[in-house]
GROMACS .gro file of C-alpha atoms in nm:
model
  241
    1MET     CA    1  -1.186   0.651   1.684
    2ASP     CA    2  -1.019   0.356   1.849
    3THR     CA    3  -0.648   0.406   2.015
    4ILE     CA    4  -0.405   0.131   2.161
    5THR     CA    5  -0.205   0.220   2.431
    6THR     CA    6   0.000  -0.030   2.571
    7PRO     CA    7   0.071  -0.102   2.961
    8ARG     CA    8   0.364   0.042   3.116
    9THR     CA    9   0.630  -0.194   3.281
   10PRO     CA   10   0.868  -0.111   3.522
   11THR     CA   11   1.157  -0.138   3.330
   12ALA     CA   12   1.250   0.055   2.993
   13PRO     CA   13   1.324  -0.104   2.705
   14GLU     CA   14   1.683  -0.135   2.605
   15PRO     CA   15   1.865   0.074   2.320
   16VAL     CA   16   1.758  -0.064   1.967
   17ALA     CA   17   1.943  -0.267   1.702
   18VAL     CA   18   1.906  -0.427   1.360
   19PRO     CA   19   2.074  -0.595   1.021
   20ALA     CA   20   2.589  -0.282   0.813
   21PRO     CA   21   2.822  -0.289   0.524
   22ALA     CA   22   2.827  -0.629   0.322
   23ARG     CA   23   3.095  -0.885   0.490
   24ARG     CA   24   3.175  -1.225   0.318
   25ASP     CA   25   3.021  -1.530   0.492
   26PRO     CA   26   3.262  -1.731   0.675
   27SER     CA   27   3.157  -2.048   0.457
   28GLY     CA   28   3.275  -1.911   0.164
   29VAL     CA   29   2.952  -1.922  -0.018
   30GLY     CA   30   2.868  -1.547  -0.056
   31VAL     CA   31   2.804  -1.230   0.078
   32ILE     CA   32   2.595  -1.157   0.378
   33ARG     CA   33   2.319  -0.906   0.290
   34THR     CA   34   2.369  -0.541   0.461
   35THR     CA   35   2.065  -0.360   0.559
   36ALA     CA   36   2.088  -0.018   0.540
   37VAL     CA   37   1.900   0.164   0.863
   38ALA     CA   38   1.788   0.513   0.893
   39VAL     CA   39   1.676   0.615   1.234
   40LEU     CA   40   1.432   0.892   1.333
   41ALA     CA   41   1.351   0.967   1.691
   42SER     CA   42   1.121   1.188   1.872
   43ASP     CA   43   1.385   1.294   2.111
   44PRO     CA   44   1.777   1.279   2.085
   45ILE     CA   45   1.836   1.055   2.390
   46THR     CA   46   1.662   0.799   2.255
   47GLY     CA   47   1.780   0.808   1.928
   48GLU     CA   48   2.151   0.818   2.019
   49GLY     CA   49   2.121   0.507   2.181
   50THR     CA   50   1.957   0.326   1.923
   51SER     CA   51   2.216   0.436   1.686
   52LEU     CA   52   2.477   0.314   1.938
   53GLY     CA   53   2.356  -0.041   1.950
   54LEU     CA   54   2.303  -0.019   1.559
   55ARG     CA   55   2.665   0.057   1.533
   56ARG     CA   56   2.763  -0.235   1.712
   57HIS     CA   57   2.570  -0.496   1.515
   58PRO     CA   58   2.723  -0.673   1.211
   59GLY     CA   59   2.508  -0.703   0.925
   60LEU     CA   60   2.372  -0.358   0.952
   61ARG     CA   61   2.479   0.023   0.802
   62LEU     CA   62   2.371   0.300   0.992
   63LEU     CA   63   2.295   0.599   0.757
   64GLN     CA   64   2.370   0.936   0.813
   65ASP     CA   65   2.082   1.206   0.736
   66ASP     CA   66   2.181   1.271   0.383
   67GLU     CA   67   2.193   0.885   0.340
   68PHE     CA   68   1.841   0.834   0.415
   69PRO     CA   69   1.725   0.817   0.022
   70VAL     CA   70   1.890   0.494  -0.003
   71ALA     CA   71   1.776   0.326   0.317
   72ASP     CA   72   1.587   0.000   0.317
   73VAL     CA   73   1.436   0.002   0.662
   74ALA     CA   74   1.326   0.357   0.833
   75LEU     CA   75   1.318   0.281   1.218
   76VAL     CA   76   1.102   0.520   1.385
   77LEU     CA   77   1.071   0.567   1.760
   78ALA     CA   78   0.818   0.786   1.910
   79THR     CA   79   0.643   0.784   2.232
   80ARG     CA   80   0.287   0.849   2.120
   81VAL     CA   81   0.231   0.888   1.742
   82THR     CA   82   0.104   1.263   1.694
   83GLU     CA   83   0.057   1.459   1.377
   84GLU     CA   84   0.456   1.542   1.408
   85THR     CA   85   0.512   1.145   1.389
   86MET     CA   86   0.315   1.135   1.099
   87THR     CA   87   0.465   1.436   0.886
   88ARG     CA   88   0.783   1.232   0.963
   89LEU     CA   89   0.669   0.917   0.795
   90GLU     CA   90   0.586   1.123   0.492
   91GLU     CA   91   0.900   1.281   0.470
   92CYS     CA   92   1.065   0.944   0.490
   93SER     CA   93   0.817   0.791   0.182
   94ALA     CA   94   0.896   1.132  -0.019
   95ARG     CA   95   1.268   1.139   0.039
   96SER     CA   96   1.333   0.769  -0.050
   97ARG     CA   97   1.464   0.636  -0.370
   98ASN     CA   98   1.421   0.290  -0.279
   99PRO     CA   99   1.069   0.145  -0.390
  100GLY     CA  100   1.105  -0.125  -0.108
  101LEU     CA  101   1.159   0.102   0.179
  102GLY     CA  102   1.014  -0.050   0.503
  103ILE     CA  103   0.894   0.152   0.778
  104VAL     CA  104   0.942  -0.007   1.099
  105LEU     CA  105   0.766   0.215   1.386
  106VAL     CA  106   0.856   0.167   1.777
  107THR     CA  107   0.536   0.348   1.986
  108GLU     CA  108   0.322   0.331   2.287
  109SER     CA  109   0.036   0.454   2.144
  110ILE     CA  110  -0.148   0.450   1.779
  111ARG     CA  111  -0.494   0.553   1.656
  112GLU     CA  112  -0.650   0.336   1.380
  113HIS     CA  113  -0.649   0.638   1.127
  114GLN     CA  114  -0.283   0.702   1.198
  115VAL     CA  115  -0.237   0.323   1.092
  116LEU     CA  116  -0.412   0.329   0.767
  117ARG     CA  117  -0.207   0.633   0.704
  118ALA     CA  118   0.098   0.519   0.790
  119VAL     CA  119   0.042   0.186   0.600
  120ASP     CA  120   0.024   0.385   0.283
  121LEU     CA  121   0.347   0.518   0.343
  122GLY     CA  122   0.544   0.204   0.368
  123LEU     CA  123   0.457   0.102   0.739
  124ARG     CA  124   0.543  -0.272   0.762
  125GLY     CA  125   0.625  -0.338   1.106
  126LEU     CA  126   0.483  -0.195   1.440
  127LEU     CA  127   0.597  -0.272   1.799
  128TRP     CA  128   0.463  -0.179   2.127
  129ARG     CA  129   0.781   0.022   2.313
  130GLN     CA  130   0.686  -0.123   2.643
  131GLN     CA  131   0.679  -0.478   2.522
  132CYS     CA  132   0.985  -0.501   2.291
  133ASP     CA  133   1.342  -0.522   2.356
  134PHE     CA  134   1.660  -0.516   2.142
  135ASP     CA  135   1.601  -0.862   1.989
  136LYS     CA  136   1.234  -0.824   1.892
  137VAL     CA  137   1.340  -0.491   1.714
  138LEU     CA  138   1.629  -0.658   1.509
  139GLU     CA  139   1.401  -0.949   1.443
  140VAL     CA  140   1.151  -0.707   1.302
  141VAL     CA  141   1.369  -0.505   1.119
  142ARG     CA  142   1.533  -0.801   0.946
  143ARG     CA  143   1.196  -0.934   0.835
  144VAL     CA  144   1.076  -0.580   0.696
  145ALA     CA  145   1.447  -0.547   0.510
  146VAL     CA  146   1.325  -0.859   0.311
  147GLY     CA  147   0.974  -0.781   0.239
  148GLY     CA  148   0.780  -0.889   0.510
  149THR     CA  149   0.567  -0.759   0.832
  150ASP     CA  150   0.496  -0.752   1.174
  151LEU     CA  151   0.219  -0.591   1.314
  152PRO     CA  152  -0.011  -0.674   1.617
  153PRO     CA  153  -0.312  -0.867   1.615
  154ALA     CA  154  -0.532  -0.535   1.673
  155VAL     CA  155  -0.374  -0.350   1.418
  156GLN     CA  156  -0.403  -0.617   1.189
  157GLY     CA  157  -0.801  -0.609   1.265
  158TRP     CA  158  -0.824  -0.235   1.205
  159LEU     CA  159  -0.679  -0.301   0.838
  160VAL     CA  160  -0.899  -0.603   0.766
  161ASP     CA  161  -1.175  -0.366   0.878
  162GLY     CA  162  -1.064  -0.061   0.666
  163PHE     CA  163  -0.993  -0.248   0.340
  164ARG     CA  164  -1.369  -0.393   0.378
  165SER     CA  165  -1.490  -0.059   0.447
  166VAL     CA  166  -1.305   0.100   0.132
  167GLN     CA  167  -1.466  -0.188  -0.085
  168ARG     CA  168  -1.803  -0.172   0.041
  169ASP     CA  169  -1.850   0.228   0.085
  170VAL     CA  170  -1.609   0.349  -0.184
  171LEU     CA  171  -1.541   0.074  -0.470
  172GLY     CA  172  -1.823  -0.086  -0.489
  173PRO     CA  173  -2.075   0.162  -0.503
  174ARG     CA  174  -1.856   0.274  -0.826
  175GLY     CA  175  -1.872  -0.060  -0.972
  176LEU     CA  176  -1.485  -0.079  -0.892
  177THR     CA  177  -1.254  -0.341  -0.709
  178THR     CA  178  -0.949  -0.304  -0.542
  179ALA     CA  179  -0.746  -0.409  -0.825
  180GLY     CA  180  -0.860  -0.114  -1.022
  181LEU     CA  181  -1.082  -0.301  -1.262
  182GLU     CA  182  -1.470  -0.230  -1.298
  183THR     CA  183  -1.698  -0.510  -1.208
  184ARG     CA  184  -1.796  -0.600  -1.573
  185GLU     CA  185  -1.399  -0.604  -1.634
  186VAL     CA  186  -1.324  -0.861  -1.425
  187ALA     CA  187  -1.626  -1.085  -1.553
  188VAL     CA  188  -1.463  -1.047  -1.905
  189LEU     CA  189  -1.120  -1.137  -1.759
  190ARG     CA  190  -1.223  -1.432  -1.579
  191LEU     CA  191  -1.387  -1.555  -1.916
  192LEU     CA  192  -1.041  -1.466  -2.116
  193ALA     CA  193  -0.872  -1.652  -1.822
  194ASP     CA  194  -1.108  -1.956  -1.916
  195GLY     CA  195  -0.997  -1.970  -2.267
  196LEU     CA  196  -1.314  -1.826  -2.429
  197ASP     CA  197  -1.259  -1.549  -2.711
  198THR     CA  198  -1.457  -1.270  -2.798
  199ALA     CA  199  -1.766  -1.391  -2.934
  200ASP     CA  200  -1.804  -1.652  -2.683
  201ILE     CA  201  -1.786  -1.381  -2.384
  202ALA     CA  202  -2.024  -1.178  -2.575
  203ARG     CA  203  -2.300  -1.467  -2.589
  204GLU     CA  204  -2.194  -1.546  -2.201
  205LEU     CA  205  -2.222  -1.199  -2.105
  206SER     CA  206  -2.537  -1.094  -2.339
  207TYR     CA  207  -2.330  -0.776  -2.468
  208SER     CA  208  -2.221  -0.741  -2.826
  209GLU     CA  209  -1.886  -0.840  -2.939
  210ARG     CA  210  -1.821  -0.470  -3.001
  211THR     CA  211  -1.924  -0.413  -2.635
  212ILE     CA  212  -1.644  -0.634  -2.501
  213LYS     CA  213  -1.395  -0.502  -2.734
  214ASN     CA  214  -1.459  -0.168  -2.605
  215ILE     CA  215  -1.440  -0.311  -2.251
  216VAL     CA  216  -1.114  -0.487  -2.302
  217SER     CA  217  -0.987  -0.177  -2.523
  218GLY     CA  218  -1.101   0.062  -2.219
  219MET     CA  219  -0.940  -0.151  -1.947
  220MET     CA  220  -0.579  -0.200  -2.121
  221THR     CA  221  -0.536   0.165  -2.208
  222ARG     CA  222  -0.657   0.289  -1.856
  223LEU     CA  223  -0.405   0.058  -1.675
  224GLY     CA  224  -0.153   0.007  -1.910
  225PHE     CA  225  -0.157  -0.347  -1.981
  226ARG     CA  226   0.019  -0.454  -2.293
  227ASN     CA  227  -0.219  -0.740  -2.373
  228ARG     CA  228  -0.484  -0.963  -2.262
  229THR     CA  229  -0.234  -1.215  -2.098
  230HIS     CA  230  -0.115  -0.923  -1.893
  231ALA     CA  231  -0.432  -0.813  -1.782
  232VAL     CA  232  -0.553  -1.160  -1.681
  233VAL     CA  233  -0.218  -1.178  -1.482
  234HIS     CA  234  -0.260  -0.828  -1.315
  235ALA     CA  235  -0.649  -0.975  -1.241
  236ILE     CA  236  -0.488  -1.297  -1.055
  237ARG     CA  237  -0.224  -1.123  -0.874
  238THR     CA  238  -0.460  -0.893  -0.716
  239GLY     CA  239  -0.660  -1.130  -0.637
  240VAL     CA  240  -1.000  -1.052  -0.827
  241LEU     CA  241  -0.981  -1.374  -1.016
   0.00000   0.00000   0.00000
């Protein structure tokens, strides 16, 4: 299993910072968005230094431990990603009441299987500890707070390879797609999107009309679609059409 470890440099990174209670835009146009940030560090000194930096930065609200469930961003600082770090990320995900929670991880070393687990838990930003400074961490936290991502190229490669592996080795042999649809359901949805009715689809796919109706009905029940249009939209949004 591959591991990425960043090279050390002579200087240590500055305390980290990031976007604190909503404040009025000086132009009078509106209110500047406040980002609620929770800091979780593997050692108290790093955590306290980072927290001090956050408290001084406008546009950010540093959360206490009991406020963590409302965090927009969880900033996790770890020298190396260990099983303890992964447990911490799992706790972040479990405690959050914010479906848009994004995790930013600052570390020196992480392994491929840990990245795949972390992304599933909400990881959206990853920075190498010895190659980032205060401003870079701030930039990534802000980006993640609005739904963006920032991952090193090698980590992006791992994710692409993992996605392809799941499709090839797990979903494909079972006739499934990453959208949760069976391959024959995708074929039906593609023809629905082209405006064909049940009879036309049956002729096109060499099925009976009853079979097409059963395929559509089973798909809508299993995935909770309200109607055929909803099913087509889902397929488009998830990239299978």
